[in-house]
CSV table of C-alpha atoms in Angstrom, one decimal:
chain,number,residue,atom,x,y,z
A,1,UNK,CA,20.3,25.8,-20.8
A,2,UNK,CA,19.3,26.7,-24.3
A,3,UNK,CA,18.1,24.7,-26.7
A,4,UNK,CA,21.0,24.5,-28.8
A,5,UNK,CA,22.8,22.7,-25.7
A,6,UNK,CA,20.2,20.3,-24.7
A,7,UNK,CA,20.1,18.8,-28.7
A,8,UNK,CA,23.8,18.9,-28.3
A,9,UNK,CA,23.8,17.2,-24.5
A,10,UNK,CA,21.2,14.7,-26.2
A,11,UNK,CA,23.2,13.9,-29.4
A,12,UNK,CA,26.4,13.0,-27.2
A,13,UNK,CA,24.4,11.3,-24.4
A,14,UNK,CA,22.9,9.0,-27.7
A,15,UNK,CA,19.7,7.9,-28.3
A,16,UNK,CA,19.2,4.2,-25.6
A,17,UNK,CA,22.5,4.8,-23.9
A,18,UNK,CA,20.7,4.8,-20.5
A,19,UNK,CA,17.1,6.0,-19.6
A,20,UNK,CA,17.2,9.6,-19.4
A,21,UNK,CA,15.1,12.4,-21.6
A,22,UNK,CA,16.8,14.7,-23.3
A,23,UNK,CA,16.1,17.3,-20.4
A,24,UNK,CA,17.1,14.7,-17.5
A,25,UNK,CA,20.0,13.6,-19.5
A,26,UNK,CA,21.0,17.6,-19.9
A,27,UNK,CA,20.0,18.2,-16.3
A,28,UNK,CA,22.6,15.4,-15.1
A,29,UNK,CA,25.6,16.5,-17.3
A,30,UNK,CA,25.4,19.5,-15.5
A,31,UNK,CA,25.2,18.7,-12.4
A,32,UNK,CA,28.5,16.3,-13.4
A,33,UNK,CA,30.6,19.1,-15.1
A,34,UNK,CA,29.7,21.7,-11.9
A,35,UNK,CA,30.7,19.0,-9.3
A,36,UNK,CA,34.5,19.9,-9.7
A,37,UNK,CA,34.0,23.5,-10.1
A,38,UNK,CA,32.0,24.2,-7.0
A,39,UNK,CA,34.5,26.1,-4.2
A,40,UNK,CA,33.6,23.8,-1.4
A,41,UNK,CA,35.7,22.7,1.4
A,42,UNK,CA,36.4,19.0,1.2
A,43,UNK,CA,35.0,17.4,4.1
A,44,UNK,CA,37.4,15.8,6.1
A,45,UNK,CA,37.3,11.7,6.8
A,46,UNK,CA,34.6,11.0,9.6
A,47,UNK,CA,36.1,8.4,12.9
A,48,UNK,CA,34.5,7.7,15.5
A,49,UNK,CA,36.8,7.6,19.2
A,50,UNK,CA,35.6,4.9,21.6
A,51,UNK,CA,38.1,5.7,24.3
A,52,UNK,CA,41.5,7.5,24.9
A,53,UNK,CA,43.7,9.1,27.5
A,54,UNK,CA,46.7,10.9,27.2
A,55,UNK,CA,48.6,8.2,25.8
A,56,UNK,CA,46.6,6.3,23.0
A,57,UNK,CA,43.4,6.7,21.3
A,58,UNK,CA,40.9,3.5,20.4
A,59,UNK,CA,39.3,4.5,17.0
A,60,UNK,CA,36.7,2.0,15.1
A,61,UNK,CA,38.1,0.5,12.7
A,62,UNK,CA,37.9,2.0,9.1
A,63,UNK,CA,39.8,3.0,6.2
A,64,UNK,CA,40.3,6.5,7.4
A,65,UNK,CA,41.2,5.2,11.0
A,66,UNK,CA,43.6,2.6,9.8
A,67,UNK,CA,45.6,5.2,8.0
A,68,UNK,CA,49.3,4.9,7.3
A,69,UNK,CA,51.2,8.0,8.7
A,70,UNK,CA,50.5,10.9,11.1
A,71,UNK,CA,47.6,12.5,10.9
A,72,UNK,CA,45.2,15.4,13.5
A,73,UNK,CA,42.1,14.2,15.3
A,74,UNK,CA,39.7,17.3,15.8
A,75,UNK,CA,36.8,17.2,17.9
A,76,UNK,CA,34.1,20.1,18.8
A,77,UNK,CA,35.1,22.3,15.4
A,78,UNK,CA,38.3,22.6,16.9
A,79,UNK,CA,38.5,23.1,20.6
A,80,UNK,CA,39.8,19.6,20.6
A,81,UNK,CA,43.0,19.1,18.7
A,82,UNK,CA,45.4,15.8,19.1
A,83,UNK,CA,48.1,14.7,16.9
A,84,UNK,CA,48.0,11.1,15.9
A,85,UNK,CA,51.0,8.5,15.3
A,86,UNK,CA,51.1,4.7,14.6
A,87,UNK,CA,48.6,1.8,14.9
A,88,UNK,CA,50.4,0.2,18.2
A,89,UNK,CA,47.7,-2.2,18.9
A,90,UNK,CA,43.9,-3.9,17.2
A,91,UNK,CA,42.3,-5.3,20.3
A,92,UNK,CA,39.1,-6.6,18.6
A,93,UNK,CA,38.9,-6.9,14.8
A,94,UNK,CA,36.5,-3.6,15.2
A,95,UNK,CA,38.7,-1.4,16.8
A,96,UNK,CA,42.4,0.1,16.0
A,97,UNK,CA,44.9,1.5,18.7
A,98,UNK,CA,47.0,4.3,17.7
A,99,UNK,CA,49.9,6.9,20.0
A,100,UNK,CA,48.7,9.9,20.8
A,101,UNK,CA,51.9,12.3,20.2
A,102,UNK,CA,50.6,15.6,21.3
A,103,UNK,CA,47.9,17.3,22.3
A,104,UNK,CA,47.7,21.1,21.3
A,105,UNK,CA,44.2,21.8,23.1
A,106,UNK,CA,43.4,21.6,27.1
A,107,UNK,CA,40.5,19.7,26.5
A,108,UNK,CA,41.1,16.0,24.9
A,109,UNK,CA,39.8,13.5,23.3
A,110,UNK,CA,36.3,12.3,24.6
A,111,UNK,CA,34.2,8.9,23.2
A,112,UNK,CA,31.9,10.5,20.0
A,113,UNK,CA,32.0,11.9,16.3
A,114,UNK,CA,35.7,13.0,15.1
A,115,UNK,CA,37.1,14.3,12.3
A,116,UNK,CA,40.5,13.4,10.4
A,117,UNK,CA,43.1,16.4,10.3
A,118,UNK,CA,45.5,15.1,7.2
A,119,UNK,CA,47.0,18.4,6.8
A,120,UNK,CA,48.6,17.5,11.1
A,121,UNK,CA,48.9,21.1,12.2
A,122,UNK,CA,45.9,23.1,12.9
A,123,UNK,CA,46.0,26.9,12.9
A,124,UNK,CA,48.1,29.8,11.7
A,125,UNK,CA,51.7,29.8,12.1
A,126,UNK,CA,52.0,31.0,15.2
A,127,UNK,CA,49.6,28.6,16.4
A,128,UNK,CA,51.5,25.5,14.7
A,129,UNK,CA,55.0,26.4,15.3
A,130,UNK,CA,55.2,29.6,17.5
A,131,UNK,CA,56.3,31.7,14.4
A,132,UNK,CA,55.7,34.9,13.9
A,133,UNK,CA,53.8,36.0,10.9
A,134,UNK,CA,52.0,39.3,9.9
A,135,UNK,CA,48.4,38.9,8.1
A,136,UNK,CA,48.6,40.3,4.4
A,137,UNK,CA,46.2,41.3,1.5
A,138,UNK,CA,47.3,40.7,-1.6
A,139,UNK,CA,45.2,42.5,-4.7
A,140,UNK,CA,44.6,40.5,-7.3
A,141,UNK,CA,42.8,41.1,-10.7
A,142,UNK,CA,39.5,40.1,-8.9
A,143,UNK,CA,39.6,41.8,-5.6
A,144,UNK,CA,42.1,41.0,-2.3
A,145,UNK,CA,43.5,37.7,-0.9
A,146,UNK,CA,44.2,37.0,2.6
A,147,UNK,CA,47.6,35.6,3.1
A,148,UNK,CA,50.4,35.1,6.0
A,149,UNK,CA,53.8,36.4,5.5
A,150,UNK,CA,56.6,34.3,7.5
A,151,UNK,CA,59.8,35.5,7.5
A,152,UNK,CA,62.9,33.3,7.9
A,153,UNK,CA,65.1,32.6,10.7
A,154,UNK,CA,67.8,34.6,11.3
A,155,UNK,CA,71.2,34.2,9.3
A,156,UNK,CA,73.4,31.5,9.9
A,157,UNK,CA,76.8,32.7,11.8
A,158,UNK,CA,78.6,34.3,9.2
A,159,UNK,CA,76.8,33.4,6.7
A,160,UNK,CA,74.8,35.9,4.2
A,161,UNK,CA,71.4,36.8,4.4
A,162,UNK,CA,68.7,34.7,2.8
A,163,UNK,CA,65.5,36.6,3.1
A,164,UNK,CA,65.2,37.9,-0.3
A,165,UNK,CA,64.3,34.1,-1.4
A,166,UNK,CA,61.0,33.9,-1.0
A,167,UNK,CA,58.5,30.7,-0.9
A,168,UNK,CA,55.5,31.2,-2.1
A,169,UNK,CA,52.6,27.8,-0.7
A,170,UNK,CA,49.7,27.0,-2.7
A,171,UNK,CA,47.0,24.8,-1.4
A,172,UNK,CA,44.8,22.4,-3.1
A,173,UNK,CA,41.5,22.2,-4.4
A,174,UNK,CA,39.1,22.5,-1.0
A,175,UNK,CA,42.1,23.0,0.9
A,176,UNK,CA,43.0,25.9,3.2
A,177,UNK,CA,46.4,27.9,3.5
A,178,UNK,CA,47.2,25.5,6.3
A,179,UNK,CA,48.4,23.2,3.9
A,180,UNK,CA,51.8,25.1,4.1
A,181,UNK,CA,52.2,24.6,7.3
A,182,UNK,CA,53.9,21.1,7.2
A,183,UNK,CA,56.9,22.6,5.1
A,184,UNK,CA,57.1,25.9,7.1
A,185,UNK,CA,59.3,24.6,9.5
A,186,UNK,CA,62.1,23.4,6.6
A,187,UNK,CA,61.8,27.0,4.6
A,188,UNK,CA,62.2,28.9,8.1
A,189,UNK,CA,65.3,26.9,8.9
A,190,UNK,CA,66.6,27.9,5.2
A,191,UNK,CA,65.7,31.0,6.2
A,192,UNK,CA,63.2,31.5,3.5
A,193,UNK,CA,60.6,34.3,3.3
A,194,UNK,CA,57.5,32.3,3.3
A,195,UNK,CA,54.4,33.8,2.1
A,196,UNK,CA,51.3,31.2,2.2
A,197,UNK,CA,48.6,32.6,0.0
A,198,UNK,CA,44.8,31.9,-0.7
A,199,UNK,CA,43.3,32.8,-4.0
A,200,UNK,CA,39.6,33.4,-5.9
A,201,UNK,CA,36.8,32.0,-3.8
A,202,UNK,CA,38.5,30.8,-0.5
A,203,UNK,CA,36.9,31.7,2.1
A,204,UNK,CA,37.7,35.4,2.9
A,205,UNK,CA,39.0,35.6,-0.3
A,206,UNK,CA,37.3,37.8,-3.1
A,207,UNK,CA,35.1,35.3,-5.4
A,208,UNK,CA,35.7,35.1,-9.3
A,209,UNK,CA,33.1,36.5,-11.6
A,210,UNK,CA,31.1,33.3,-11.8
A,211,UNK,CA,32.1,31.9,-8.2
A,212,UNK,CA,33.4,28.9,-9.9
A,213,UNK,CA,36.4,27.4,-9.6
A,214,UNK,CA,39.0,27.0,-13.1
A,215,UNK,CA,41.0,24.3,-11.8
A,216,UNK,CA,44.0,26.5,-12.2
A,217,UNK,CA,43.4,28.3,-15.3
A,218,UNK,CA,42.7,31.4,-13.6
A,219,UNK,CA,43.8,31.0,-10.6
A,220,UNK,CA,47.4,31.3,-11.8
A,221,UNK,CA,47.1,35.2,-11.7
A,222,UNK,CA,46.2,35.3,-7.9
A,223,UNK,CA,49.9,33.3,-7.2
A,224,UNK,CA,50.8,36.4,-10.1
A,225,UNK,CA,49.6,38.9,-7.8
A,226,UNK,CA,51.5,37.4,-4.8
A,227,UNK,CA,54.6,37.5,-6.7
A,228,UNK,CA,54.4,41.1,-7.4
A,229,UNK,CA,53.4,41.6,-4.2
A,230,UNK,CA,56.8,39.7,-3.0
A,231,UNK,CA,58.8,42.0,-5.6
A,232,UNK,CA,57.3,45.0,-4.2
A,233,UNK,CA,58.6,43.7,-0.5
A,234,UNK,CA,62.4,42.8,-1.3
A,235,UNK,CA,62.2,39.7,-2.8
A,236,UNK,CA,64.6,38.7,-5.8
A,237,UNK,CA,63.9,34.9,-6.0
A,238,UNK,CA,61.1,32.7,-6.4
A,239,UNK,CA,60.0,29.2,-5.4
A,240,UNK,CA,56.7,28.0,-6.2
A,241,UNK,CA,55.3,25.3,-3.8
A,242,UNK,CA,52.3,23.8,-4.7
A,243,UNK,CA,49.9,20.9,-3.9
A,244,UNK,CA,47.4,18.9,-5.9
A,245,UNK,CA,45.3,21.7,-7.8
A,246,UNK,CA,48.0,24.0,-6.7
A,247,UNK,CA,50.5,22.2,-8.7
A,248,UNK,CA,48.5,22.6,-11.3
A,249,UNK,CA,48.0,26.5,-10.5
A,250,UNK,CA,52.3,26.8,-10.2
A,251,UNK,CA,52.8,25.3,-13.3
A,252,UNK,CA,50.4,27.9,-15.3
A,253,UNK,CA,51.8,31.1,-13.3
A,254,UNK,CA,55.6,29.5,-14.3
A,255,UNK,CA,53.9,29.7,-17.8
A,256,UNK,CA,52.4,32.8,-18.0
A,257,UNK,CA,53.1,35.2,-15.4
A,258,UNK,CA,54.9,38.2,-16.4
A,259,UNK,CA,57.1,37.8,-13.6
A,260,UNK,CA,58.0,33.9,-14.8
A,261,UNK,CA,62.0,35.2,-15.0
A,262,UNK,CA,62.3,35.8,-11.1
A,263,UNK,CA,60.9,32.2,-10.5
A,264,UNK,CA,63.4,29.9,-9.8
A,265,UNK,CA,62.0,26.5,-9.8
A,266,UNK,CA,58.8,24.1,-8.4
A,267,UNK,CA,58.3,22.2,-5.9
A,268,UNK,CA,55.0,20.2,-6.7
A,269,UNK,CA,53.6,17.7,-4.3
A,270,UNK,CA,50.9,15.4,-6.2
A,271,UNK,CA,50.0,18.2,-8.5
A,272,UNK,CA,47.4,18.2,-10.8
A,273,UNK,CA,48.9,17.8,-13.8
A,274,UNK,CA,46.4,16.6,-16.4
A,275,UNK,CA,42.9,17.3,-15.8
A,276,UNK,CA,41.6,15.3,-18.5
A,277,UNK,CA,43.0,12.3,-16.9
A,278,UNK,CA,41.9,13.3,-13.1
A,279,UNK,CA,37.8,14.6,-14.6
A,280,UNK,CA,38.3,10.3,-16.0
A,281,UNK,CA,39.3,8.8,-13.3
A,282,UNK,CA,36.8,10.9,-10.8
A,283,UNK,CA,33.8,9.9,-13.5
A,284,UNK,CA,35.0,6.5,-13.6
A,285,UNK,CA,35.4,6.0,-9.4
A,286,UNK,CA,31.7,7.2,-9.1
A,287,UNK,CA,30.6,5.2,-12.4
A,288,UNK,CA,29.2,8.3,-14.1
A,289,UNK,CA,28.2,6.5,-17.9
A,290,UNK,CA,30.7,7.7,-20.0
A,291,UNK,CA,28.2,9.4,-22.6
A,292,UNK,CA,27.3,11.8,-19.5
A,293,UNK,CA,30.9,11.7,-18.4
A,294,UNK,CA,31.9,13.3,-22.2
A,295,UNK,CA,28.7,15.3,-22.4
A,296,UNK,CA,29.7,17.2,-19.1
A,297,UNK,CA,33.5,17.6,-20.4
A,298,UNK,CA,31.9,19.5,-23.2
A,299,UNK,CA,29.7,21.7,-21.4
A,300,UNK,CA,32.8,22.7,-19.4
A,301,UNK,CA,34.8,23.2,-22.5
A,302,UNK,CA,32.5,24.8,-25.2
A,303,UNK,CA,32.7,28.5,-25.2
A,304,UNK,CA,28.5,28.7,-25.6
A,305,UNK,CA,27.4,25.6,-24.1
A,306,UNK,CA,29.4,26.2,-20.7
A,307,UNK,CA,27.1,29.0,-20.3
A,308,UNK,CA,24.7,26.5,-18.7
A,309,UNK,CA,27.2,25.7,-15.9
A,310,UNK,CA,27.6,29.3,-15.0
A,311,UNK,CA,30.9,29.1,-16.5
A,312,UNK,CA,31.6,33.0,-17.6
A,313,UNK,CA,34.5,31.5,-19.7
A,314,UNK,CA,35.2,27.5,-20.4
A,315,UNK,CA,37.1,25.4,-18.5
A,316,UNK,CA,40.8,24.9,-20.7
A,317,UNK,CA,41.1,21.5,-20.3
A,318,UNK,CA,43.3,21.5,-23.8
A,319,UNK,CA,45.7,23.6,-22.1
A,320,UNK,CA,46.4,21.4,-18.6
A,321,UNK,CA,47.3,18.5,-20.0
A,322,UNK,CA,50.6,16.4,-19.6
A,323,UNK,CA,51.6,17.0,-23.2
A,324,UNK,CA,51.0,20.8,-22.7
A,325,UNK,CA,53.1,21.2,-20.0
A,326,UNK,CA,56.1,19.4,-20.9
A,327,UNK,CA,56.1,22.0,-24.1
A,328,UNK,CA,55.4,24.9,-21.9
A,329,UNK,CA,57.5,24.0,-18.7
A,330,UNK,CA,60.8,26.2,-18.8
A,331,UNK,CA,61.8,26.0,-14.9
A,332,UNK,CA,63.5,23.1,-12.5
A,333,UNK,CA,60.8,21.0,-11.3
A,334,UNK,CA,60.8,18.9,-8.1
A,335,UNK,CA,58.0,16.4,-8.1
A,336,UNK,CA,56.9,14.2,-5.6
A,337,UNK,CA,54.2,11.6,-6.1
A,338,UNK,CA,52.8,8.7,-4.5
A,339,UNK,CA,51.8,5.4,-7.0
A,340,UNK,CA,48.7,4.9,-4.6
A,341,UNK,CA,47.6,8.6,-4.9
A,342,UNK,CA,43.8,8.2,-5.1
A,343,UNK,CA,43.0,11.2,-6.2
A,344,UNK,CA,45.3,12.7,-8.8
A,345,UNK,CA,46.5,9.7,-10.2
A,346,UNK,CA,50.4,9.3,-10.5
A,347,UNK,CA,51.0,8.6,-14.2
A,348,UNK,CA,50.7,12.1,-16.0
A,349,UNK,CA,53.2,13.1,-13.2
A,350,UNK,CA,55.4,10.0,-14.6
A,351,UNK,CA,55.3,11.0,-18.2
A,352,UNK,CA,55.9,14.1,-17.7
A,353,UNK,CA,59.2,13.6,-15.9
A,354,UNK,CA,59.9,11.0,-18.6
A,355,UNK,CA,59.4,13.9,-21.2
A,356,UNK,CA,61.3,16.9,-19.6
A,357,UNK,CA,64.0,15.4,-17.8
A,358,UNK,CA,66.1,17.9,-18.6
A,359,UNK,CA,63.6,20.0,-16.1
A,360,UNK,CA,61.5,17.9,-14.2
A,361,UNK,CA,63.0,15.7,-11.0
A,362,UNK,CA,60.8,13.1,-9.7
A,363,UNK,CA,60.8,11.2,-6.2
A,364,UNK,CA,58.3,8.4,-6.2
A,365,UNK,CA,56.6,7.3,-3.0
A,366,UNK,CA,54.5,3.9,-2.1
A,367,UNK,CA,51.5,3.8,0.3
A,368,UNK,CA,51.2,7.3,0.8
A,369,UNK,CA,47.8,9.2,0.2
A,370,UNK,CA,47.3,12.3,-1.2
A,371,UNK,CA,49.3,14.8,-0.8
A,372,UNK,CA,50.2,13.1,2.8
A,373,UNK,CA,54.2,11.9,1.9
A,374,UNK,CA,54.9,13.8,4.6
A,375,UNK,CA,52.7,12.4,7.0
A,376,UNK,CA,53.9,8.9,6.0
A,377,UNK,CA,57.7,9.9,6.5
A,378,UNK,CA,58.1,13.2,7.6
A,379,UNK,CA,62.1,12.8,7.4
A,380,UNK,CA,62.6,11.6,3.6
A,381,UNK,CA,59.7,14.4,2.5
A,382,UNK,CA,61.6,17.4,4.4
A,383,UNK,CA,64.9,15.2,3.0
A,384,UNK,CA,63.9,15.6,-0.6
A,385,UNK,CA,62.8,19.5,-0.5
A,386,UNK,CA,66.1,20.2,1.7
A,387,UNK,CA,68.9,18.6,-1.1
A,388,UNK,CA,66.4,20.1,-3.9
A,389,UNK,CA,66.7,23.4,-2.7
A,390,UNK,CA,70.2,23.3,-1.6
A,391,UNK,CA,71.4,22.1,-5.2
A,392,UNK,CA,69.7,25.0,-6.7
A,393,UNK,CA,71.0,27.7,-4.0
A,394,UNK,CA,74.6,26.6,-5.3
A,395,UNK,CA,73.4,26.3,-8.8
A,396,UNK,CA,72.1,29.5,-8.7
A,397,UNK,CA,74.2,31.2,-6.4
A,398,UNK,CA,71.7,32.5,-3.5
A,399,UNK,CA,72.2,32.3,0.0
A,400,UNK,CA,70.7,29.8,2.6
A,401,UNK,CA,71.1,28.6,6.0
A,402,UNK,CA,72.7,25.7,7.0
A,403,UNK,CA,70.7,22.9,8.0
A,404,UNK,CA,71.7,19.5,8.9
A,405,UNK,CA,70.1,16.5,7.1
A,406,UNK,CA,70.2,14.5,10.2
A,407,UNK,CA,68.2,16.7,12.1
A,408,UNK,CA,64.5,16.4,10.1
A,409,UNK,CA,62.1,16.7,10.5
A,410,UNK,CA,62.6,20.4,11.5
A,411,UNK,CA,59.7,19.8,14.0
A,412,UNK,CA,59.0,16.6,15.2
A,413,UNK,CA,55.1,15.7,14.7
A,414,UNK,CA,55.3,14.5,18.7
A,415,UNK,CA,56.7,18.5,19.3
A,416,UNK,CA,55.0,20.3,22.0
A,417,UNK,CA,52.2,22.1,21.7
A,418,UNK,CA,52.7,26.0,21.5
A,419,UNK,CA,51.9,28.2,24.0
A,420,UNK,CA,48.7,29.7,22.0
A,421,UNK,CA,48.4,26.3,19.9
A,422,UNK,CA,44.8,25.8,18.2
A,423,UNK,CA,43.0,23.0,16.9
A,424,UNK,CA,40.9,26.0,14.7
A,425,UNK,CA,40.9,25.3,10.5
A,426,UNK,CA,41.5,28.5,8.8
């Protein structure tokens, strides 16, 4: 850090805010500002299995075990793999019951150390739902991004051909492209041309300059990329999906991409609307003092001083805001949110639908987690995302399969397991 920084780090800290030297107080606003940048995979919620068979499972009793919705058990990095319903019994008041609904490994759950699968399905696509997929590079500006190309099912009876709709998933911030795989089933049945991508600094993905993550604003030209790659490969039609951080990532690339007239609308689950707001609310969770808390939004922000996070280029914070996008949002938005999201918290995603209704549809859940509606109610998530995209197939006039409302989820989450089914996170 120069010198220049650490007076400036100093002067917003304040003199007898909280014990810290200038260098300490420097040292710590850094460490704050890189902690959202760093491309790490979030680390799953830790349980701990005291006994099960092929019917239930007896967890200890925690927050992450008592749960609301479906959820994966993984054991053994993956070579154990069970899918997890309902709380059906609490023996003691340490312990929790829950239904097993499926395993999709041959070895099960044993007493020890598990981890918490929220995303349910584990693996690709043929390993979650027996579809096939080819595996795809797509060149970006900063080198190539693995990716799985799914195409639809086949056309209904009669009916015209869909495939030139494509989907286009985008996972979250320390997420993987599996995130995709709990609306694949619904976009197959529409017989949508699914194309789940990964961008800078996944893992087998080419890194950005400064192996930091921009919290969307450059990731956008990744999602660019995939759309020109989707262009190039018959597409005509767009539909962004993104969660969390890549809600945040679909709303720039429906803002800036060159290709922003082939989109068609968003579909945003939880999406990180307003950074400002979610950097506060993270700072405030872990009570970072707010002098260090403003400090490290500055270093992020200032085109010198976020030299000394490694940032090649600042973070635009001014530019992902809630007031931002409402002025730069031109396509259909579906946006679904839970009030108890504790992570991206709801209300940006609130005002922004109270600014752009005109644009910007939004369901509003209770109780679920992040990103997990569909975990808590697997039905009224596919429900939503199924009369979304059939109004805008007969808005806009392109084809899609039939597919009855009564018969969601697509896949059941108590489904057999696939012939080559995987516990494996990609």
């Amino acid at each position: 850090m120069t010198k220049a920084s650490r007076i400036a780090v100093a002067s917003t800290v304040g003199a007898g805010a909280f014990a810290l030297s200038a260098a300490g107080a420097a040292a710590a606003a850094t460490m704050v500002a890189r902690a959202p940048l760093t491309p790490v995979a979030s680390e799953p919620p830790l349980l701990t299995v005291q006994h099960a068979d092929v019917h239930c499972v007896t967890l200890t009793a925690s927050r992450a075990a008592e749960w609301p919705g479906v959820f994966g058990i993984r054991q053994q990095g993956g070579a154990v793999h069970a899918r997890i319903g309902d709380i059906i019994a609490k023996p003691t008041p340490t312990t929790v019951v829950r239904r097993i609904l499926a395993a999709d490994t041959r070895e099960h759950l044993a007493p020890g150390p598990a981890a918490r699968n929220g995303l349910f399905w584990a693996g690709t696509p043929m390993h979650a739902h027996g579809m096939p997929f080819q595996d795809v590079t797509i060149d970006s500006p900063v080198g190539s991004m693995p990716s799985w190309l799914v195409p639809g099912a086949a056309p209904s009876a009669g009916g015209p051909d869909p495939a030139r709709t494509w989907a286009i998933t985008i996972h979250g911030h320390g997420s993987v492209r599996g995130e995709g795989l709990r609306v694949l089933p619904l976009l197959h049945a529409l017989g949508l041309t699914t194309l789940m991508v990964s961008y800078r600094n996944d893992a087998g993905a080419a890194p950005s300059p400064d192996r930091l993550l921009h919290l969307g604003a450059q990731e956008w030209e990744d999602v660019d990329a995939a759309i020109a790659f989707a262009l190039r490969h018959g597409a005509r039609r767009i539909l962004l999906i993104g969660f969390s951080m890549g809600g945040a990532i679909a709303l720039r690339t429906s803002f800036f991409s060159e290709h922003r007239d082939v989109i068609d609308s968003l579909i945003l689950d939880a999406p990180a609307v307003d950074w400002e707001v979610i950097l506060e609310h993270h700072t405030r969770l872990r009570r970072v003092p707010q002098p260090l808390a403003l400090a490290a939004r500055s270093l992020m922000t200032h085109p010198r001083w976020s030299r000394s996070v490694r940032l090649l280029e600042p973070i635009l914070l001014n530019e992902m805001t809630t007031d931002y996008a409402a002025d730069a949002l031109r396509h259909p938005t579906l946006l679904i949110h839970s009030r108890e999201d504790e992570v991206v918290p709801y209300e940006p995603s609130r005002l922004l639908a109270h600014s752009r209704p005109d644009l910007v549809h939004l369901r509003t859940w209770d109780m679920a987690s992040h990103t997990r509606e569909w975990n808590l109610d697997p039905a009224r998530w596919e429900s939503q995302i199924l009369t979304w995209i059939q109004q805008r197939s007969a808005g806009a006039g392109f084809p899609i399969n039939r597919v009855d409302p009564s018969a969601l989820p697509i896949r059941q989450p108590s489904a057999p397991a696939q012939p080559l089914s995987s516990g494996r996170r990609l």
